[in-house]
Amino acid sequence: MKIELTINGAKKQIDADPEMPLLWVIRDLLGLVGTKYGCGEALCGGCTVHLDGNAVRSCVTPVRRAENRAITTIEGLSPTGEHPLQKAWVELGVPQCGYCQAGQLMCAASLLAAKPQPTDAVARPTSREIER
Ligand code: FES
C-alpha cells in the first residue's frame, strides 16, 4: 500500500504494509539508520523518534499512525548537529558506546520541548507523555 510520510521535513512516499513498524520504514525503506533497534518491545527507548514533536517508540508504532504527521528522527533533530542537546552530549562525554544515544537525545528533546525547566521530580516523562 502506498503511504505518504513527512520525515525530517521532506515528503516521502513508500510502499509498505500499514502495520509495519515505523522503525523498519525509517531504517530499511528510507535508509535513516540513526534510529536503533534494541528490544522491540517499547522498553529500551533506542528507537525513539518524534511524531508531531512527541516521543514515540517506533518499534511498536505501525507506520499508518505516522501518516499526515511530522516524523523527526535523530538525523532531523538538527541538520548541522548543533542542537543544544547534541552540543551538551559532546561537551559532557555522554555517548559511552553510543548505540542508544539517538533515542536518549530524542526523549530529552521531547521532554525539554514540553518542560523547558525540568526538575528531578519531573525528569522522567509520564506514560501519557510517551505516546506509544
Ligand atoms: Fe527498544 Fe523500541 S527498540 S523501545
Short mmCIF file of N, CA, C and O and ligand atoms in Angstrom, two decimals:
data_model
loop_
_atom_site.label_atom_id
_atom_site.label_comp_id
_atom_site.label_asym_id
_atom_site.label_seq_id
_atom_site.Cartn_x
_atom_site.Cartn_y
_atom_site.Cartn_z
N MET A 1 0.85 -1.18 0.00
CA MET A 1 0.00 0.00 0.00
C MET A 1 0.90 1.25 0.00
O MET A 1 1.89 1.31 0.72
N LYS A 2 0.52 2.22 -0.81
CA LYS A 2 1.28 3.48 -0.87
C LYS A 2 0.93 4.33 0.36
O LYS A 2 -0.24 4.51 0.71
N ILE A 3 1.95 4.82 1.02
CA ILE A 3 1.78 5.65 2.21
C ILE A 3 2.64 6.89 2.06
O ILE A 3 3.82 6.80 1.70
N GLU A 4 2.02 8.05 2.31
CA GLU A 4 2.72 9.33 2.26
C GLU A 4 3.21 9.70 3.65
O GLU A 4 2.43 9.65 4.61
N LEU A 5 4.46 10.04 3.75
CA LEU A 5 5.04 10.42 5.04
C LEU A 5 5.77 11.75 4.92
O LEU A 5 6.25 12.10 3.84
N THR A 6 5.84 12.46 6.01
CA THR A 6 6.69 13.65 6.09
C THR A 6 7.73 13.35 7.15
O THR A 6 7.40 13.17 8.33
N ILE A 7 8.96 13.22 6.71
CA ILE A 7 10.03 12.84 7.64
C ILE A 7 11.17 13.84 7.54
O ILE A 7 11.66 14.13 6.45
N ASN A 8 11.50 14.40 8.67
CA ASN A 8 12.54 15.44 8.74
C ASN A 8 12.26 16.56 7.75
O ASN A 8 13.18 17.08 7.10
N GLY A 9 10.98 16.87 7.59
CA GLY A 9 10.56 17.98 6.75
C GLY A 9 10.39 17.65 5.28
O GLY A 9 9.94 18.49 4.51
N ALA A 10 10.74 16.43 4.87
CA ALA A 10 10.65 16.04 3.46
C ALA A 10 9.49 15.08 3.25
O ALA A 10 9.27 14.18 4.05
N LYS A 11 8.75 15.27 2.16
CA LYS A 11 7.67 14.36 1.80
C LYS A 11 8.27 13.12 1.15
O LYS A 11 9.15 13.21 0.29
N LYS A 12 7.79 11.96 1.60
CA LYS A 12 8.24 10.68 1.05
C LYS A 12 7.03 9.81 0.78
O LYS A 12 6.04 9.87 1.52
N GLN A 13 7.12 9.00 -0.26
CA GLN A 13 6.09 8.01 -0.49
C GLN A 13 6.75 6.64 -0.41
O GLN A 13 7.79 6.41 -1.03
N ILE A 14 6.13 5.76 0.35
CA ILE A 14 6.67 4.41 0.49
C ILE A 14 5.59 3.42 0.11
O ILE A 14 4.40 3.75 0.08
N ASP A 15 6.00 2.20 -0.17
CA ASP A 15 5.08 1.11 -0.43
C ASP A 15 5.32 0.09 0.68
O ASP A 15 6.36 -0.56 0.70
N ALA A 16 4.37 0.02 1.63
CA ALA A 16 4.58 -0.85 2.79
C ALA A 16 3.25 -1.29 3.38
O ALA A 16 2.21 -0.66 3.14
N ASP A 17 3.29 -2.36 4.14
CA ASP A 17 2.14 -2.80 4.93
C ASP A 17 1.88 -1.72 5.98
O ASP A 17 2.81 -1.33 6.69
N PRO A 18 0.65 -1.23 6.13
CA PRO A 18 0.37 -0.17 7.11
C PRO A 18 0.68 -0.58 8.55
O PRO A 18 0.87 0.28 9.42
N GLU A 19 0.78 -1.88 8.80
CA GLU A 19 1.10 -2.35 10.16
C GLU A 19 2.61 -2.49 10.39
O GLU A 19 3.05 -2.81 11.49
N MET A 20 3.40 -2.26 9.36
CA MET A 20 4.87 -2.36 9.51
C MET A 20 5.33 -1.35 10.56
O MET A 20 4.92 -0.19 10.52
N PRO A 21 6.17 -1.78 11.51
CA PRO A 21 6.67 -0.83 12.49
C PRO A 21 7.40 0.34 11.82
O PRO A 21 8.18 0.15 10.88
N LEU A 22 7.13 1.52 12.32
CA LEU A 22 7.75 2.73 11.79
C LEU A 22 9.28 2.61 11.79
O LEU A 22 9.95 3.10 10.87
N LEU A 23 9.82 1.94 12.78
CA LEU A 23 11.28 1.75 12.85
C LEU A 23 11.84 1.14 11.57
O LEU A 23 12.86 1.60 11.05
N TRP A 24 11.17 0.10 11.06
CA TRP A 24 11.69 -0.59 9.87
C TRP A 24 11.49 0.26 8.61
O TRP A 24 12.28 0.19 7.68
N VAL A 25 10.44 1.07 8.61
CA VAL A 25 10.26 2.00 7.49
C VAL A 25 11.41 3.01 7.49
O VAL A 25 12.04 3.26 6.46
N ILE A 26 11.69 3.56 8.67
CA ILE A 26 12.75 4.57 8.78
C ILE A 26 14.10 3.97 8.39
O ILE A 26 14.84 4.55 7.59
N ARG A 27 14.43 2.82 8.94
CA ARG A 27 15.75 2.24 8.71
C ARG A 27 15.87 1.54 7.35
O ARG A 27 16.79 1.81 6.59
N ASP A 28 14.93 0.63 7.08
CA ASP A 28 15.09 -0.24 5.91
C ASP A 28 14.57 0.37 4.62
O ASP A 28 15.14 0.13 3.55
N LEU A 29 13.48 1.12 4.68
CA LEU A 29 12.92 1.67 3.46
C LEU A 29 13.46 3.07 3.15
O LEU A 29 13.58 3.44 2.00
N LEU A 30 13.76 3.84 4.19
CA LEU A 30 14.22 5.21 3.97
C LEU A 30 15.72 5.39 4.22
O LEU A 30 16.28 6.45 3.94
N GLY A 31 16.37 4.37 4.78
CA GLY A 31 17.83 4.40 4.94
C GLY A 31 18.34 5.34 6.01
O GLY A 31 19.52 5.71 5.99
N LEU A 32 17.47 5.72 6.94
CA LEU A 32 17.91 6.58 8.04
C LEU A 32 18.26 5.68 9.23
O LEU A 32 17.39 5.29 10.00
N VAL A 33 19.52 5.35 9.38
CA VAL A 33 19.91 4.32 10.32
C VAL A 33 20.36 4.85 11.68
O VAL A 33 20.85 4.09 12.52
N GLY A 34 20.15 6.13 11.93
CA GLY A 34 20.47 6.67 13.25
C GLY A 34 19.54 6.15 14.33
O GLY A 34 19.92 6.04 15.50
N THR A 35 18.32 5.83 13.98
CA THR A 35 17.35 5.28 14.92
C THR A 35 17.64 3.79 15.07
O THR A 35 17.77 3.08 14.08
N LYS A 36 17.78 3.33 16.30
CA LYS A 36 18.28 1.97 16.55
C LYS A 36 17.20 1.00 17.02
O LYS A 36 16.23 1.39 17.67
N TYR A 37 17.44 -0.27 16.73
CA TYR A 37 16.63 -1.36 17.26
C TYR A 37 17.33 -1.90 18.50
O TYR A 37 18.52 -2.21 18.47
N GLY A 38 16.57 -1.99 19.59
CA GLY A 38 17.12 -2.58 20.81
C GLY A 38 16.28 -3.76 21.24
O GLY A 38 16.57 -4.90 20.92
N CYS A 39 15.18 -3.47 21.93
CA CYS A 39 14.36 -4.54 22.50
C CYS A 39 13.18 -4.93 21.61
O CYS A 39 12.69 -6.06 21.68
N GLY A 40 12.67 -4.01 20.83
CA GLY A 40 11.50 -4.28 20.00
C GLY A 40 10.20 -4.36 20.79
O GLY A 40 9.18 -4.76 20.26
N GLU A 41 10.23 -3.94 22.05
CA GLU A 41 9.04 -4.07 22.92
C GLU A 41 8.71 -2.77 23.65
O GLU A 41 8.05 -2.81 24.69
N ALA A 42 9.18 -1.65 23.16
CA ALA A 42 8.89 -0.33 23.76
C ALA A 42 9.48 -0.18 25.16
O ALA A 42 8.97 0.58 25.97
N LEU A 43 10.57 -0.89 25.45
CA LEU A 43 11.17 -0.83 26.78
C LEU A 43 12.46 -0.02 26.85
O LEU A 43 12.69 0.71 27.79
N CYS A 44 13.33 -0.14 25.85
CA CYS A 44 14.67 0.45 25.97
C CYS A 44 14.75 1.90 25.48
O CYS A 44 15.59 2.65 25.94
N GLY A 45 13.92 2.28 24.53
CA GLY A 45 13.92 3.66 24.02
C GLY A 45 14.91 3.93 22.90
O GLY A 45 14.96 5.04 22.39
N GLY A 46 15.68 2.94 22.50
CA GLY A 46 16.67 3.16 21.44
C GLY A 46 16.06 3.56 20.11
O GLY A 46 16.73 4.17 19.28
N CYS A 47 14.81 3.25 19.91
CA CYS A 47 14.12 3.52 18.63
C CYS A 47 13.30 4.80 18.66
O CYS A 47 12.52 5.05 17.75
N THR A 48 13.48 5.63 19.68
CA THR A 48 12.61 6.79 19.87
C THR A 48 12.76 7.82 18.75
O THR A 48 13.87 8.21 18.40
N VAL A 49 11.63 8.24 18.22
CA VAL A 49 11.55 9.34 17.25
C VAL A 49 10.42 10.25 17.71
O VAL A 49 9.73 9.95 18.70
N HIS A 50 10.22 11.34 17.02
CA HIS A 50 9.12 12.25 17.35
C HIS A 50 8.03 12.14 16.30
O HIS A 50 8.30 12.08 15.10
N LEU A 51 6.78 12.12 16.77
CA LEU A 51 5.61 12.30 15.91
C LEU A 51 4.96 13.58 16.37
O LEU A 51 4.52 13.67 17.53
N ASP A 52 4.94 14.58 15.51
CA ASP A 52 4.42 15.90 15.87
C ASP A 52 5.06 16.41 17.16
O ASP A 52 4.40 17.03 18.00
N GLY A 53 6.34 16.12 17.34
CA GLY A 53 7.09 16.63 18.48
C GLY A 53 7.03 15.77 19.73
O GLY A 53 7.74 16.03 20.70
N ASN A 54 6.20 14.73 19.72
CA ASN A 54 6.09 13.85 20.89
C ASN A 54 6.94 12.60 20.69
O ASN A 54 6.95 12.02 19.60
N ALA A 55 7.62 12.18 21.75
CA ALA A 55 8.46 10.99 21.68
C ALA A 55 7.59 9.74 21.52
O ALA A 55 6.61 9.58 22.25
N VAL A 56 7.94 8.90 20.56
CA VAL A 56 7.25 7.62 20.38
C VAL A 56 8.29 6.52 20.20
O VAL A 56 9.40 6.78 19.73
N ARG A 57 7.92 5.32 20.58
CA ARG A 57 8.77 4.16 20.36
C ARG A 57 8.43 3.61 18.97
O ARG A 57 7.38 2.99 18.78
N SER A 58 9.30 3.84 18.02
CA SER A 58 8.98 3.48 16.64
C SER A 58 8.92 1.98 16.41
O SER A 58 8.33 1.53 15.43
N CYS A 59 9.48 1.18 17.33
CA CYS A 59 9.45 -0.27 17.16
C CYS A 59 8.05 -0.84 17.34
O CYS A 59 7.77 -1.94 16.87
N VAL A 60 7.19 -0.11 18.02
CA VAL A 60 5.82 -0.60 18.26
C VAL A 60 4.76 0.34 17.67
O VAL A 60 3.60 0.23 17.99
N THR A 61 5.21 1.26 16.82
CA THR A 61 4.29 2.20 16.19
C THR A 61 4.06 1.78 14.75
O THR A 61 4.99 1.85 13.93
N PRO A 62 2.85 1.34 14.40
CA PRO A 62 2.61 1.00 13.00
C PRO A 62 2.72 2.25 12.12
O PRO A 62 2.30 3.33 12.52
N VAL A 63 3.28 2.08 10.94
CA VAL A 63 3.53 3.24 10.07
C VAL A 63 2.24 3.99 9.75
O VAL A 63 2.26 5.20 9.54
N ARG A 64 1.10 3.31 9.76
CA ARG A 64 -0.16 4.00 9.46
C ARG A 64 -0.42 5.14 10.44
O ARG A 64 -1.06 6.12 10.09
N ARG A 65 0.09 5.04 11.67
CA ARG A 65 -0.12 6.10 12.66
C ARG A 65 0.73 7.34 12.37
O ARG A 65 0.50 8.40 12.95
N ALA A 66 1.69 7.21 11.48
CA ALA A 66 2.57 8.34 11.17
C ALA A 66 2.11 9.12 9.94
O ALA A 66 2.68 10.17 9.64
N GLU A 67 1.06 8.63 9.26
CA GLU A 67 0.55 9.37 8.10
C GLU A 67 0.02 10.72 8.53
O GLU A 67 -0.61 10.83 9.60
N ASN A 68 0.27 11.73 7.73
CA ASN A 68 -0.22 13.09 7.99
C ASN A 68 0.30 13.68 9.30
O ASN A 68 -0.34 14.54 9.90
N ARG A 69 1.44 13.19 9.73
CA ARG A 69 2.08 13.72 10.94
C ARG A 69 3.55 13.99 10.62
O ARG A 69 4.10 13.40 9.70
N ALA A 70 4.15 14.86 11.40
CA ALA A 70 5.56 15.18 11.19
C ALA A 70 6.43 14.19 11.96
O ALA A 70 6.36 14.13 13.19
N ILE A 71 7.22 13.42 11.23
CA ILE A 71 8.15 12.47 11.84
C ILE A 71 9.51 13.15 11.90
O ILE A 71 9.99 13.70 10.90
N THR A 72 10.14 13.08 13.06
CA THR A 72 11.51 13.60 13.19
C THR A 72 12.39 12.50 13.76
O THR A 72 12.07 11.91 14.79
N THR A 73 13.48 12.23 13.07
CA THR A 73 14.46 11.25 13.55
C THR A 73 15.68 12.02 14.05
O THR A 73 15.78 13.23 13.89
N ILE A 74 16.66 11.30 14.57
CA ILE A 74 17.88 11.95 15.04
C ILE A 74 18.55 12.73 13.91
O ILE A 74 19.13 13.79 14.15
N GLU A 75 18.40 12.25 12.68
CA GLU A 75 19.00 12.98 11.54
C GLU A 75 18.34 14.33 11.34
O GLU A 75 18.94 15.25 10.75
N GLY A 76 17.08 14.47 11.80
CA GLY A 76 16.36 15.71 11.59
C GLY A 76 16.31 16.61 12.81
O GLY A 76 15.74 17.70 12.76
N LEU A 77 16.86 16.15 13.93
CA LEU A 77 16.82 16.97 15.15
C LEU A 77 17.51 18.30 14.92
O LEU A 77 17.04 19.34 15.34
N SER A 78 18.64 18.25 14.23
CA SER A 78 19.35 19.47 13.81
C SER A 78 20.16 19.12 12.58
O SER A 78 20.99 18.21 12.63
N PRO A 79 19.92 19.81 11.47
CA PRO A 79 20.66 19.48 10.24
C PRO A 79 22.17 19.61 10.39
O PRO A 79 22.92 18.96 9.69
N THR A 80 22.61 20.44 11.34
CA THR A 80 24.05 20.67 11.48
C THR A 80 24.65 19.97 12.71
O THR A 80 25.83 20.11 12.97
N GLY A 81 23.81 19.25 13.46
CA GLY A 81 24.31 18.65 14.70
C GLY A 81 24.53 19.66 15.80
O GLY A 81 25.27 19.42 16.75
N GLU A 82 23.90 20.82 15.64
CA GLU A 82 24.11 21.92 16.59
C GLU A 82 22.95 22.08 17.58
O GLU A 82 22.85 23.12 18.23
N HIS A 83 22.08 21.08 17.68
CA HIS A 83 21.02 21.18 18.69
C HIS A 83 21.70 21.30 20.05
O HIS A 83 22.73 20.64 20.30
N PRO A 84 21.18 22.14 20.95
CA PRO A 84 21.82 22.30 22.26
C PRO A 84 22.07 20.98 22.99
O PRO A 84 23.09 20.83 23.67
N LEU A 85 21.18 20.02 22.82
CA LEU A 85 21.39 18.72 23.47
C LEU A 85 22.58 17.99 22.84
O LEU A 85 23.37 17.36 23.55
N GLN A 86 22.70 18.05 21.54
CA GLN A 86 23.82 17.38 20.88
C GLN A 86 25.15 18.01 21.33
O GLN A 86 26.13 17.31 21.56
N LYS A 87 25.16 19.34 21.44
CA LYS A 87 26.37 20.01 21.90
C LYS A 87 26.69 19.62 23.34
O LYS A 87 27.85 19.37 23.70
N ALA A 88 25.66 19.55 24.20
CA ALA A 88 25.86 19.17 25.60
C ALA A 88 26.35 17.72 25.69
O ALA A 88 27.20 17.39 26.52
N TRP A 89 25.81 16.85 24.81
CA TRP A 89 26.21 15.43 24.81
C TRP A 89 27.72 15.31 24.59
O TRP A 89 28.40 14.56 25.28
N VAL A 90 28.22 16.08 23.63
CA VAL A 90 29.64 16.05 23.31
C VAL A 90 30.45 16.66 24.45
O VAL A 90 31.45 16.09 24.90
N GLU A 91 30.00 17.82 24.91
CA GLU A 91 30.73 18.55 25.95
C GLU A 91 30.88 17.72 27.22
O GLU A 91 31.93 17.72 27.87
N LEU A 92 29.84 16.98 27.58
CA LEU A 92 29.85 16.21 28.82
C LEU A 92 30.27 14.75 28.63
O LEU A 92 30.31 13.97 29.59
N GLY A 93 30.57 14.34 27.42
CA GLY A 93 31.02 12.97 27.17
C GLY A 93 29.96 11.94 27.47
O GLY A 93 30.25 10.86 27.98
N VAL A 94 28.73 12.23 27.13
CA VAL A 94 27.61 11.33 27.44
C VAL A 94 27.61 10.05 26.62
O VAL A 94 27.22 9.00 27.14
N PRO A 95 28.04 10.03 25.37
CA PRO A 95 27.73 8.91 24.48
C PRO A 95 28.08 7.50 24.97
O PRO A 95 27.37 6.57 24.68
N GLN A 96 29.14 7.27 25.70
CA GLN A 96 29.60 5.92 26.05
C GLN A 96 29.69 5.10 24.76
O GLN A 96 30.33 5.52 23.84
N CYS A 97 29.00 3.98 24.64
CA CYS A 97 29.13 3.20 23.40
C CYS A 97 28.37 3.86 22.26
O CYS A 97 28.66 3.62 21.09
N GLY A 98 27.39 4.68 22.58
CA GLY A 98 26.69 5.45 21.56
C GLY A 98 25.50 4.78 20.93
O GLY A 98 24.75 5.43 20.21
N TYR A 99 25.30 3.49 21.17
CA TYR A 99 24.24 2.78 20.46
C TYR A 99 22.86 3.39 20.70
O TYR A 99 22.09 3.57 19.78
N CYS A 100 22.55 3.71 21.95
CA CYS A 100 21.20 4.19 22.26
C CYS A 100 21.11 5.70 22.38
O CYS A 100 20.06 6.24 22.73
N GLN A 101 22.18 6.41 22.06
CA GLN A 101 22.16 7.86 22.29
C GLN A 101 21.14 8.58 21.42
O GLN A 101 20.59 9.60 21.85
N ALA A 102 20.84 8.09 20.23
CA ALA A 102 19.83 8.76 19.40
C ALA A 102 18.49 8.75 20.14
O ALA A 102 17.79 9.76 20.20
N GLY A 103 18.13 7.60 20.72
CA GLY A 103 16.88 7.51 21.46
C GLY A 103 16.89 8.39 22.70
O GLY A 103 15.89 9.03 23.03
N GLN A 104 18.04 8.44 23.38
CA GLN A 104 18.14 9.29 24.56
C GLN A 104 17.97 10.76 24.18
O GLN A 104 17.27 11.51 24.86
N LEU A 105 18.63 11.16 23.10
CA LEU A 105 18.52 12.56 22.65
C LEU A 105 17.10 12.90 22.25
O LEU A 105 16.59 13.98 22.58
N MET A 106 16.43 12.00 21.55
CA MET A 106 15.07 12.29 21.11
C MET A 106 14.12 12.35 22.31
O MET A 106 13.21 13.19 22.33
N CYS A 107 14.31 11.51 23.30
CA CYS A 107 13.49 11.58 24.53
C CYS A 107 13.76 12.90 25.25
O CYS A 107 12.82 13.58 25.68
N ALA A 108 15.02 13.27 25.38
CA ALA A 108 15.37 14.50 26.09
C ALA A 108 14.84 15.73 25.35
O ALA A 108 14.32 16.66 25.97
N ALA A 109 14.92 15.73 24.03
CA ALA A 109 14.43 16.87 23.24
C ALA A 109 12.92 17.02 23.41
O ALA A 109 12.41 18.14 23.55
N SER A 110 12.21 15.91 23.42
CA SER A 110 10.75 15.97 23.60
C SER A 110 10.41 16.47 25.00
O SER A 110 9.53 17.31 25.17
N LEU A 111 11.13 15.97 25.99
CA LEU A 111 10.90 16.42 27.38
C LEU A 111 11.14 17.92 27.51
O LEU A 111 10.31 18.64 28.06
N LEU A 112 12.27 18.39 26.98
CA LEU A 112 12.60 19.81 27.13
C LEU A 112 11.67 20.72 26.33
O LEU A 112 11.43 21.86 26.73
N ALA A 113 11.13 20.20 25.23
CA ALA A 113 10.15 21.00 24.49
C ALA A 113 8.88 21.17 25.33
O ALA A 113 8.25 22.22 25.31
N ALA A 114 8.52 20.13 26.08
CA ALA A 114 7.31 20.19 26.90
C ALA A 114 7.56 20.87 28.25
O ALA A 114 6.69 21.54 28.79
N LYS A 115 8.77 20.67 28.80
CA LYS A 115 9.12 21.20 30.12
C LYS A 115 10.53 21.79 30.05
O LYS A 115 11.51 21.12 30.38
N PRO A 116 10.64 23.06 29.67
CA PRO A 116 11.97 23.66 29.48
C PRO A 116 12.83 23.70 30.74
O PRO A 116 14.05 23.75 30.64
N GLN A 117 12.23 23.66 31.91
CA GLN A 117 12.98 23.70 33.16
C GLN A 117 12.63 22.47 34.01
O GLN A 117 12.08 22.61 35.11
N PRO A 118 12.93 21.28 33.57
CA PRO A 118 12.54 20.09 34.35
C PRO A 118 13.35 19.99 35.64
O PRO A 118 14.47 20.50 35.73
N THR A 119 12.77 19.35 36.62
CA THR A 119 13.48 19.04 37.86
C THR A 119 13.60 17.52 37.94
O THR A 119 13.02 16.80 37.13
N ASP A 120 14.32 17.04 38.93
CA ASP A 120 14.41 15.59 39.09
C ASP A 120 13.03 14.99 39.30
O ASP A 120 12.79 13.85 38.92
N ALA A 121 12.14 15.75 39.91
CA ALA A 121 10.80 15.23 40.18
C ALA A 121 10.00 14.99 38.91
O ALA A 121 9.10 14.16 38.90
N VAL A 122 10.33 15.69 37.83
CA VAL A 122 9.57 15.52 36.59
C VAL A 122 10.48 15.14 35.42
O VAL A 122 10.09 15.23 34.29
N ALA A 123 11.71 14.71 35.74
CA ALA A 123 12.66 14.42 34.67
C ALA A 123 12.23 13.24 33.80
O ALA A 123 12.54 13.18 32.64
N ARG A 124 11.50 12.30 34.38
CA ARG A 124 11.04 11.16 33.58
C ARG A 124 9.65 11.48 33.04
O ARG A 124 8.76 11.81 33.80
N PRO A 125 9.46 11.37 31.72
CA PRO A 125 8.13 11.64 31.18
C PRO A 125 7.13 10.60 31.67
O PRO A 125 7.49 9.45 31.92
N THR A 126 5.90 11.04 31.87
CA THR A 126 4.85 10.11 32.29
C THR A 126 4.46 9.26 31.09
O THR A 126 4.79 9.57 29.95
N SER A 127 3.73 8.19 31.36
CA SER A 127 3.29 7.34 30.26
C SER A 127 2.40 8.10 29.30
O SER A 127 2.36 7.81 28.12
N ARG A 128 1.70 9.13 29.80
CA ARG A 128 0.85 9.95 28.93
C ARG A 128 1.71 10.75 27.96
O ARG A 128 1.33 10.97 26.82
N GLU A 129 2.92 11.17 28.42
CA GLU A 129 3.79 11.98 27.58
C GLU A 129 4.52 11.13 26.55
O GLU A 129 4.94 11.63 25.52
N ILE A 130 4.72 9.87 26.84
CA ILE A 130 5.36 8.98 25.88
C ILE A 130 4.24 8.31 25.09
O ILE A 130 3.57 7.43 25.58
N GLU A 131 4.04 8.78 23.90
CA GLU A 131 2.99 8.23 23.07
C GLU A 131 3.47 6.89 22.54
O GLU A 131 4.56 6.77 22.03
N ARG A 132 2.67 5.90 22.65
CA ARG A 132 3.07 4.58 22.18
C ARG A 132 2.40 4.25 20.88
O ARG A 132 1.44 4.74 20.50
FE1 FES B 1 13.55 -0.83 22.49
FE2 FES B 1 11.93 0.24 20.64
S1 FES B 1 13.68 -1.00 20.32
S2 FES B 1 11.93 0.59 22.78
#
